[in-house]
Coordinates of C-alpha atoms in Angstrom, one line a residue:
Chain A
M1 CA 40.3 -14.4 -2.7
D2 CA 41.8 -16.8 -0.3
F3 CA 40.8 -16.6 3.4
A4 CA 44.0 -18.2 4.5
G5 CA 46.1 -15.4 2.9
V6 CA 46.8 -12.1 4.6
E7 CA 47.6 -9.8 1.8
R8 CA 44.6 -7.9 0.7
A9 CA 44.0 -8.4 -3.1
T10 CA 44.3 -5.1 -4.9
G11 CA 42.6 -4.3 -8.2
A12 CA 40.3 -6.8 -9.8
V13 CA 42.3 -9.9 -8.9
G14 CA 40.0 -12.7 -7.7
M15 CA 36.9 -10.7 -8.0
A16 CA 34.5 -13.2 -9.3
A17 CA 31.5 -10.9 -9.1
P18 CA 28.2 -12.7 -9.9
T19 CA 26.6 -11.3 -13.0
V20 CA 23.0 -11.8 -11.9
S21 CA 21.8 -9.2 -9.4
A22 CA 19.3 -10.5 -7.0
D23 CA 18.0 -7.0 -6.3
A24 CA 17.2 -3.8 -8.1
G25 CA 19.5 -1.7 -6.0
S26 CA 22.8 -2.4 -7.6
I27 CA 25.1 0.6 -7.6
L28 CA 26.0 1.5 -11.1
G29 CA 29.5 0.2 -12.0
A30 CA 30.4 -1.1 -8.6
P31 CA 31.5 -4.7 -8.4
I32 CA 29.6 -6.9 -6.1
K33 CA 31.6 -7.7 -2.9
V34 CA 29.2 -9.8 -0.8
S35 CA 26.5 -11.8 -2.4
A36 CA 23.9 -13.5 -0.2
R37 CA 21.4 -16.0 -1.5
D38 CA 18.4 -17.5 0.3
V39 CA 19.8 -16.9 3.8
N40 CA 17.7 -18.4 6.5
V41 CA 18.7 -18.2 10.1
F42 CA 17.2 -20.1 13.0
Y43 CA 17.6 -19.6 16.8
G44 CA 16.6 -23.0 18.1
D45 CA 13.0 -23.4 16.7
K46 CA 12.5 -19.8 16.0
Q47 CA 13.2 -18.5 12.5
A48 CA 14.8 -15.1 12.5
L49 CA 15.6 -14.6 8.8
F50 CA 13.6 -15.7 5.8
D51 CA 15.2 -16.2 2.3
V52 CA 17.4 -13.1 2.3
S53 CA 19.1 -12.5 -1.0
I54 CA 21.1 -9.4 -1.6
D55 CA 24.2 -8.1 -3.5
I56 CA 26.4 -5.7 -1.7
P57 CA 28.6 -3.5 -3.7
D58 CA 32.4 -2.9 -3.1
R59 CA 33.8 0.5 -2.3
A60 CA 30.3 1.8 -1.1
V61 CA 28.4 2.0 2.1
T62 CA 25.2 -0.2 2.4
A63 CA 22.9 0.6 5.2
F64 CA 20.6 -2.0 6.8
I65 CA 17.5 -0.4 8.4
G66 CA 14.4 -1.7 10.0
P67 CA 12.6 -1.8 13.4
S68 CA 14.1 -3.7 16.3
G69 CA 14.0 -7.5 15.9
C70 CA 13.7 -7.2 12.1
G71 CA 16.7 -9.4 11.4
K72 CA 19.2 -6.7 10.2
T73 CA 21.8 -7.4 12.9
T74 CA 21.2 -11.2 12.5
F75 CA 21.9 -10.9 8.8
L76 CA 25.0 -8.7 9.4
R77 CA 26.4 -11.4 11.7
C78 CA 25.9 -14.0 9.0
I79 CA 28.5 -12.2 6.9
N80 CA 31.4 -12.8 9.2
R81 CA 29.8 -16.0 10.8
M82 CA 29.4 -14.3 14.2
N83 CA 26.2 -16.3 14.5
D84 CA 28.4 -19.4 14.8
T85 CA 29.2 -18.2 18.4
I86 CA 25.5 -18.3 19.4
E87 CA 24.4 -21.7 20.7
G88 CA 21.3 -23.1 18.9
A89 CA 21.8 -20.7 15.8
R90 CA 21.7 -22.3 12.4
V91 CA 22.3 -20.6 9.1
K92 CA 21.1 -21.9 5.8
G93 CA 21.7 -20.5 2.3
S94 CA 24.9 -19.0 0.9
V95 CA 27.0 -15.9 1.7
Q96 CA 29.7 -15.4 -0.9
I97 CA 32.5 -12.9 -0.4
E98 CA 34.2 -12.3 -3.6
G99 CA 32.7 -15.4 -5.0
K100 CA 33.9 -17.7 -2.1
N101 CA 31.3 -19.2 0.2
A102 CA 31.9 -18.0 3.7
Y103 CA 30.3 -21.2 5.0
A104 CA 32.5 -23.6 3.0
S105 CA 34.0 -26.3 5.1
D106 CA 37.6 -25.2 4.4
V107 CA 36.9 -21.7 5.7
D108 CA 38.4 -20.8 9.1
P109 CA 36.0 -18.5 10.8
V110 CA 38.8 -16.8 12.6
V111 CA 40.6 -15.9 9.4
L112 CA 37.2 -15.0 7.9
R113 CA 36.7 -12.5 10.7
S114 CA 40.1 -10.9 9.9
R115 CA 38.8 -10.4 6.4
V116 CA 35.4 -9.2 7.5
G117 CA 36.0 -6.8 10.4
M118 CA 33.3 -5.6 12.8
V119 CA 32.6 -2.5 14.8
F120 CA 30.1 -2.8 17.6
Q121 CA 27.6 -0.5 19.2
K122 CA 29.7 0.2 22.3
P123 CA 33.4 0.9 21.6
N124 CA 35.3 -2.2 22.9
P125 CA 39.0 -1.4 23.0
F126 CA 41.2 -4.0 24.6
P127 CA 42.5 -3.1 28.0
K128 CA 45.9 -2.4 26.4
S129 CA 47.7 0.7 25.1
I130 CA 46.5 2.6 22.1
Y131 CA 49.5 1.2 20.1
D132 CA 48.8 -2.4 21.2
N133 CA 45.1 -2.2 20.4
V134 CA 46.0 -1.4 16.8
A135 CA 49.0 -3.7 16.6
Y136 CA 47.1 -6.7 18.1
G137 CA 45.6 -7.9 14.8
P138 CA 48.6 -7.6 12.7
R139 CA 50.7 -9.2 15.3
I140 CA 48.5 -12.3 15.7
H141 CA 48.1 -12.6 12.0
G142 CA 51.8 -12.1 11.4
I143 CA 51.3 -9.2 9.0
A144 CA 54.1 -6.9 10.2
R145 CA 57.8 -7.9 9.9
G146 CA 59.7 -6.1 12.6
K147 CA 59.1 -3.0 14.7
A148 CA 59.4 -0.4 11.9
A149 CA 56.8 -2.2 9.8
M150 CA 54.5 -2.4 12.8
D151 CA 54.9 1.3 13.6
E152 CA 54.0 2.1 10.1
I153 CA 50.8 -0.1 10.2
V154 CA 49.8 1.5 13.5
E155 CA 50.3 5.0 12.2
K156 CA 48.6 4.4 8.9
S157 CA 45.7 2.7 10.6
L158 CA 45.3 5.5 13.1
R159 CA 45.5 8.1 10.3
R160 CA 42.8 6.2 8.3
A161 CA 40.6 6.2 11.4
G162 CA 41.2 10.0 11.8
L163 CA 42.7 9.6 15.2
W164 CA 46.4 9.9 14.6
D165 CA 46.8 13.6 15.4
E166 CA 44.9 13.2 18.6
V167 CA 46.9 10.3 20.0
K168 CA 50.3 10.3 18.4
D169 CA 51.9 11.7 21.5
R170 CA 50.4 9.1 23.9
L171 CA 50.5 5.8 22.0
G172 CA 51.4 4.1 25.3
S173 CA 48.4 5.3 27.2
P174 CA 45.6 2.9 27.7
G175 CA 43.0 2.8 24.9
V176 CA 40.1 2.8 27.4
G177 CA 41.2 6.3 28.6
L178 CA 40.1 7.8 25.4
S179 CA 36.7 9.5 25.0
G180 CA 33.8 7.4 23.6
G181 CA 34.1 8.8 20.1
Q182 CA 37.9 8.3 20.1
Q183 CA 37.6 4.8 21.5
Q184 CA 35.2 4.0 18.5
R185 CA 37.7 5.4 16.1
L186 CA 40.4 3.3 17.8
V187 CA 38.3 0.3 17.3
I188 CA 37.9 1.2 13.6
A189 CA 41.8 1.7 13.4
R190 CA 42.1 -1.8 14.9
T191 CA 39.7 -3.1 12.3
V192 CA 41.5 -1.6 9.3
A193 CA 44.9 -2.6 10.6
V194 CA 44.4 -6.1 9.3
N195 CA 43.4 -4.9 5.8
P196 CA 39.9 -6.4 5.8
D197 CA 37.8 -6.8 2.7
V198 CA 34.6 -5.8 4.3
I199 CA 33.8 -3.7 7.5
L200 CA 30.6 -4.4 9.3
M201 CA 29.3 -1.8 11.7
D202 CA 26.5 -2.4 14.1
E203 CA 25.0 0.8 15.3
P204 CA 28.5 2.3 15.5
C205 CA 27.4 5.7 16.7
S206 CA 24.5 5.0 19.0
A207 CA 26.6 5.5 22.1
L208 CA 28.2 8.7 20.8
D209 CA 27.3 12.4 20.9
P210 CA 26.5 14.3 17.7
I211 CA 30.1 15.6 17.2
A212 CA 31.7 12.2 17.7
T213 CA 28.9 10.8 15.4
A214 CA 29.8 13.3 12.7
K215 CA 33.4 12.4 12.9
I216 CA 32.6 8.7 12.5
E217 CA 30.3 9.4 9.6
E218 CA 33.0 11.5 7.9
L219 CA 35.4 8.6 8.5
I220 CA 32.9 6.1 7.0
D221 CA 32.7 8.3 3.9
E222 CA 36.5 8.3 3.6
L223 CA 36.8 4.6 4.2
R224 CA 34.4 3.7 1.5
A225 CA 37.0 4.6 -1.2
N226 CA 38.8 1.5 -0.1
Y227 CA 36.4 -0.8 1.5
C228 CA 32.9 -2.4 1.4
I229 CA 31.2 -1.1 4.4
I230 CA 27.9 -2.4 5.8
I231 CA 26.3 -0.4 8.5
V232 CA 23.2 -1.3 10.7
T233 CA 21.6 1.9 12.1
H234 CA 18.4 2.9 13.8
S235 CA 18.9 6.4 12.6
M236 CA 17.1 6.9 9.4
A237 CA 18.9 10.3 8.9
Q238 CA 22.3 8.5 9.4
A239 CA 21.5 5.9 6.8
A240 CA 20.4 8.6 4.4
R241 CA 23.6 10.5 5.1
V242 CA 26.3 7.8 4.9
S243 CA 25.1 5.1 2.5
Q244 CA 24.7 4.7 -1.2
K245 CA 22.6 1.7 -0.9
T246 CA 19.8 0.9 1.6
A247 CA 18.2 -2.4 2.5
F248 CA 15.0 -2.4 4.6
F249 CA 14.3 -5.4 6.8
H250 CA 11.0 -6.2 8.4
L251 CA 9.9 -9.3 10.4
G252 CA 12.9 -11.3 9.3
K253 CA 12.5 -10.5 5.6
L254 CA 14.3 -8.2 3.2
V255 CA 11.5 -6.0 2.1
E256 CA 13.3 -3.6 -0.3
T257 CA 16.7 -2.6 -1.4
G258 CA 17.7 0.3 -3.6
P259 CA 19.9 3.3 -4.0
T260 CA 19.6 5.3 -0.8
E261 CA 18.4 8.4 -2.6
E262 CA 15.4 6.5 -4.0
I263 CA 14.5 4.6 -0.8
F264 CA 14.4 7.9 1.0
T265 CA 12.5 9.9 -1.6
N266 CA 10.3 7.3 -3.4
P267 CA 10.2 3.8 -1.7
R268 CA 8.3 1.2 -3.6
D269 CA 7.0 -0.8 -0.8
S270 CA 4.3 0.6 1.5
R271 CA 6.1 -1.0 4.6
T272 CA 9.3 0.8 3.7
Q273 CA 7.4 4.0 3.3
D274 CA 5.6 3.6 6.6
Y275 CA 8.9 2.8 8.4
I276 CA 11.1 5.6 7.1
T277 CA 8.3 8.2 7.5
G278 CA 7.7 7.2 11.1
R279 CA 4.2 5.6 10.6
F280 CA 4.8 2.1 12.0
G281 CA 2.1 1.2 14.5
Chain B
M1 CA -2.2 6.4 4.6
A2 CA -1.5 5.4 8.2
E3 CA -0.8 8.2 10.7
H4 CA 2.6 9.1 12.0
T5 CA 3.5 7.6 15.3
V6 CA 4.1 11.3 16.3
K7 CA 0.7 12.7 15.6
A8 CA 1.7 16.3 15.6
F9 CA 3.8 15.5 12.4
T10 CA 0.7 14.4 10.6
E11 CA -1.2 17.4 11.8
E12 CA 1.6 19.8 10.6
L13 CA 1.7 18.2 7.2
D14 CA -2.1 18.4 6.9
A15 CA -2.1 22.0 8.0
L16 CA 0.5 22.8 5.3
T17 CA -1.5 21.2 2.6
Q18 CA -4.7 23.0 3.8
E19 CA -2.9 26.3 3.7
V20 CA -1.8 25.7 0.2
A21 CA -5.4 24.8 -0.8
R22 CA -6.6 28.0 0.9
M23 CA -3.9 30.1 -1.0
G24 CA -5.1 28.4 -4.1
G25 CA -8.6 29.6 -3.4
L26 CA -7.3 33.1 -2.9
A27 CA -5.2 33.1 -6.2
E28 CA -8.1 31.6 -8.1
A29 CA -10.5 34.3 -6.8
A30 CA -8.0 37.0 -7.7
V31 CA -7.7 35.6 -11.3
N32 CA -11.5 35.4 -11.7
D33 CA -12.1 38.8 -10.2
S34 CA -9.4 40.5 -12.3
L35 CA -10.9 39.0 -15.5
T36 CA -14.4 40.2 -14.4
A37 CA -13.0 43.6 -13.7
V38 CA -11.7 43.8 -17.3
A39 CA -14.9 42.4 -18.9
R40 CA -17.4 44.5 -16.9
R41 CA -15.2 47.5 -16.5
D42 CA -15.6 47.2 -12.7
T43 CA -13.1 49.6 -11.1
T44 CA -14.1 48.7 -7.6
L45 CA -13.5 45.0 -8.2
A46 CA -10.1 45.8 -9.8
Q47 CA -9.2 47.8 -6.7
S48 CA -10.2 44.9 -4.5
V49 CA -8.0 42.5 -6.4
I50 CA -5.0 44.8 -6.1
E51 CA -5.5 45.1 -2.3
R52 CA -6.1 41.4 -1.7
D53 CA -2.7 40.5 -3.4
Q54 CA -1.1 41.1 0.0
K55 CA -3.0 38.2 1.6
I56 CA -1.7 35.9 -1.1
D57 CA 1.9 37.0 -0.3
V58 CA 1.3 36.5 3.4
A59 CA 0.0 33.0 2.7
Q60 CA 3.1 32.2 0.7
R61 CA 5.4 33.3 3.5
D62 CA 3.4 31.4 6.0
I63 CA 3.7 28.2 3.9
E64 CA 7.4 28.7 3.5
R65 CA 7.7 29.1 7.3
R66 CA 5.8 25.9 7.9
A67 CA 7.9 24.1 5.3
I68 CA 11.1 25.3 6.9
K69 CA 9.9 24.2 10.3
L70 CA 9.0 20.8 9.0
F71 CA 12.4 20.3 7.3
A72 CA 14.3 21.4 10.3
L73 CA 12.3 19.7 13.1
R74 CA 10.8 16.6 11.4
Q75 CA 13.3 15.7 8.7
P76 CA 10.6 14.4 6.3
F77 CA 11.3 11.4 4.1
A78 CA 9.6 9.9 1.1
T79 CA 6.0 11.0 0.6
D80 CA 6.4 13.4 3.6
L81 CA 9.4 15.0 1.9
R82 CA 7.3 15.3 -1.4
V83 CA 4.3 16.9 0.5
V84 CA 6.5 19.6 2.1
L85 CA 8.5 20.2 -1.1
T86 CA 5.4 20.3 -3.3
G87 CA 3.6 22.6 -0.9
W88 CA 6.5 25.0 -1.0
R89 CA 6.8 25.0 -4.8
I90 CA 3.1 25.3 -5.4
A91 CA 2.9 28.2 -3.0
S92 CA 5.6 30.1 -5.1
E93 CA 3.6 29.4 -8.3
L94 CA 0.4 30.7 -6.7
E95 CA 2.2 33.8 -5.5
R96 CA 3.2 34.5 -9.1
V97 CA -0.4 33.8 -10.2
G98 CA -1.5 36.4 -7.6
D99 CA 0.9 39.0 -9.0
L100 CA -0.3 38.4 -12.5
A101 CA -3.9 38.9 -11.5
K102 CA -2.9 42.1 -9.7
N103 CA -1.3 43.2 -12.9
I104 CA -4.4 42.4 -14.9
A105 CA -6.5 44.4 -12.4
K106 CA -4.1 47.4 -12.7
R107 CA -4.5 47.4 -16.4
A108 CA -8.3 47.1 -16.0
L109 CA -8.2 50.4 -14.1
I110 CA -6.5 52.0 -17.1
L111 CA -8.7 50.3 -19.7
N112 CA -11.8 51.4 -17.8
Q113 CA -10.9 55.0 -18.5
A114 CA -10.7 54.4 -22.3
E115 CA -13.2 53.6 -25.0
P116 CA -14.3 49.9 -24.9
I117 CA -13.0 47.8 -27.7
T118 CA -14.6 44.5 -28.9
L119 CA -11.5 42.5 -28.6
T120 CA -12.1 42.4 -24.8
R121 CA -14.4 39.4 -25.5
S122 CA -11.6 37.2 -26.9
V123 CA -9.4 38.1 -23.9
E124 CA -12.4 37.1 -21.7
R125 CA -12.7 33.7 -23.3
M126 CA -9.0 33.1 -23.0
G127 CA -9.2 34.1 -19.3
K128 CA -12.0 31.7 -18.7
L129 CA -10.0 28.9 -20.1
A130 CA -7.0 29.8 -17.8
A131 CA -9.2 30.2 -14.8
A132 CA -10.8 26.8 -15.5
H133 CA -7.3 25.4 -15.9
L134 CA -6.2 26.8 -12.5
N135 CA -9.5 25.6 -10.9
Q136 CA -8.9 22.0 -12.2
V137 CA -5.3 21.8 -11.1
L138 CA -6.2 23.0 -7.6
D139 CA -8.9 20.4 -7.4
A140 CA -6.3 17.8 -8.6
Y141 CA -4.0 18.9 -5.8
A142 CA -6.8 18.7 -3.2
N143 CA -7.7 15.2 -4.3
R144 CA -4.1 14.1 -5.1
D145 CA -5.4 13.1 -8.5
V146 CA -2.6 12.5 -10.8
Q147 CA -4.8 11.6 -13.8
A148 CA -6.6 15.0 -13.5
A149 CA -3.3 16.8 -13.2
I150 CA -2.0 15.1 -16.3
A151 CA -5.2 16.1 -18.1
V152 CA -4.7 19.8 -17.1
W153 CA -1.1 19.5 -18.2
H154 CA -2.1 18.6 -21.7
Q155 CA -4.7 21.4 -21.8
D156 CA -2.1 24.2 -21.7
D157 CA -1.8 24.0 -25.5
N158 CA -5.2 25.5 -25.9
I159 CA -4.3 28.5 -23.9
D160 CA -1.2 29.0 -25.9
A161 CA -3.1 28.6 -29.2
H162 CA -5.6 31.2 -28.0
Y163 CA -2.9 33.5 -27.1
N164 CA -1.3 33.3 -30.5
S165 CA -4.5 34.0 -32.3
L166 CA -5.3 36.8 -30.0
F167 CA -1.8 38.3 -30.6
R168 CA -2.5 38.4 -34.3
E169 CA -6.0 39.9 -33.8
L170 CA -4.7 42.7 -31.6
V171 CA -1.9 43.6 -34.1
T172 CA -4.4 43.8 -36.9
Y173 CA -6.6 45.9 -34.9
M174 CA -3.8 48.4 -33.9
I175 CA -2.8 48.6 -37.6
E176 CA -6.3 49.4 -38.6
D177 CA -7.0 52.0 -36.0
P178 CA -3.9 53.5 -34.2
R179 CA -6.1 55.2 -31.7
T180 CA -6.7 51.8 -30.0
I181 CA -2.9 51.1 -29.6
S182 CA -2.8 52.0 -26.0
S183 CA -5.8 49.9 -25.0
C184 CA -4.7 47.1 -27.3
A185 CA -1.2 47.1 -25.7
H186 CA -2.8 46.7 -22.3
L187 CA -5.0 43.9 -23.6
L188 CA -2.0 42.2 -25.1
F189 CA -0.2 42.4 -21.7
I190 CA -3.3 41.0 -20.1
A191 CA -3.4 38.1 -22.6
K192 CA 0.2 37.4 -21.9
N193 CA -0.5 37.4 -18.2
I194 CA -3.3 34.9 -18.7
E195 CA -1.0 32.8 -20.8
R196 CA 1.5 32.9 -17.9
I197 CA -1.2 31.9 -15.4
G198 CA -1.8 28.9 -17.7
D199 CA 1.9 28.1 -17.5
H200 CA 1.9 28.3 -13.7
G201 CA -1.1 25.9 -13.7
T202 CA 0.9 23.5 -15.8
N203 CA 3.8 23.7 -13.4
I204 CA 1.5 22.9 -10.5
A205 CA 0.2 19.9 -12.5
E206 CA 3.8 18.7 -12.8
Y207 CA 4.4 19.1 -9.0
I208 CA 1.2 17.1 -8.4
H209 CA 2.6 14.3 -10.6
F210 CA 5.8 14.3 -8.6
L211 CA 3.9 14.5 -5.2
V212 CA 1.8 11.4 -6.0
T213 CA 4.1 9.2 -8.0
G214 CA 7.6 10.4 -6.9
E215 CA 8.6 10.9 -10.5
E216 CA 8.7 13.7 -13.0
I217 CA 6.3 13.7 -15.9
D218 CA 8.7 12.3 -18.4
T219 CA 7.5 13.5 -21.8
Q220 CA 8.0 17.1 -23.1
R221 CA 4.8 19.0 -23.2
P222 CA 3.7 19.4 -26.8
R223 CA 3.6 23.0 -27.7
A224 CA 1.0 24.5 -30.0
D225 CA 2.9 27.7 -30.6
N226 CA 5.5 27.2 -33.1
E227 CA 6.0 31.0 -33.6
P228 CA 9.2 32.0 -32.0
G229 CA 9.3 35.2 -29.8
I230 CA 5.6 35.2 -29.1
S231 CA 4.9 33.1 -25.9

């Protein structure tokens, strides 16, 4: 794929999936979307990630789990180069998205981040109308040609985020006026509006009540038909519910990856076992 | 294995396992006593086995209640999940073992009213085999000993073979002396019950394998009985 382009490649075009899997947890039949090799991250003198290698499948949800400070969010932020924005942070190793190194010198991080969208812990809608929140990305990237095309993108994105029916009569109202769960779905609509390749979610439900959480989880399940989704979560039950592949991080290292079902019934590593069963001292 | 951060979780899992082991003891005693009741024509002991079956049923319900509570309140994963699931499954196997022992005891009551027949000895030998089988598999559960469980799993053939030879003996006996048909039929059902007890022991061995390794025993158990319609 080309990071300078705005059209999302459909089908197998440009999918130069690596043939060698770095980990046992490849999902059967799913092409690899993101492939990281020997990723090391330093914050100043302190090393936060050690030699992380993982293949992340397309059209599936991959969950990163691990105790606080284990490096899961740091690794997530390597994928769309959000660590570039942190002073003193250095990233070594390679992160390939559809075979293209995200850290290559010709990659514009701003364009990269439109290909790799991100949803944060706290919903962060812009202080604009619901419509403009969703239209913002397509507008600055020049995706829509004319009002009708933009209307269509906004509706489609809000529908994908499961929010359309709740907001269609008040698209001009401020986004921040929605409930927490609706705001988070608005942010997801904003993310999908620019047709990303990958969606990163960093604790997307930790500020939401169980019903709003269930709606987001249902949404994640629907979105995985079209996107590569990576979610960081502290809720083991949530990782078990929404993901097909799980990666366990501990002390900056990727300890174990595998099909979610296997990780939660029969993990290989005793550290994974101790963490998911609540035995960490 | 390290304790859970939430200690009550560890305690509840341990309590479940202990309750399964205790229930195993009850079922084992019921099997042994029912066989003794047949061998020694002990009507009082047979009555006692029949009355005690209720305790085994109560234990099973208690284990299920504990398991449901653990699933609902603790959401067990990995080994914890396997401990709860295995406890549940073993309890239902043991409940069936209890019922089979009770059925043997009921037949002992009837046999004790009739003339003794020599074939009771063969049934007794087969019973000892199944009782030892059950004893070993319950030890394997208590010790989480997968090798011992696999050993038990392979032994079930012996019981099946015994059953098949006993079946032929009993049929011959009945043909020779039709007056023994009633007693022989009860002995045949007792032998069948013993054979079923052996099967439940084998199932428990499979659950222990899953509990310890997280995987099913992958080979088909070789069967000694190639005679269709018998066991």
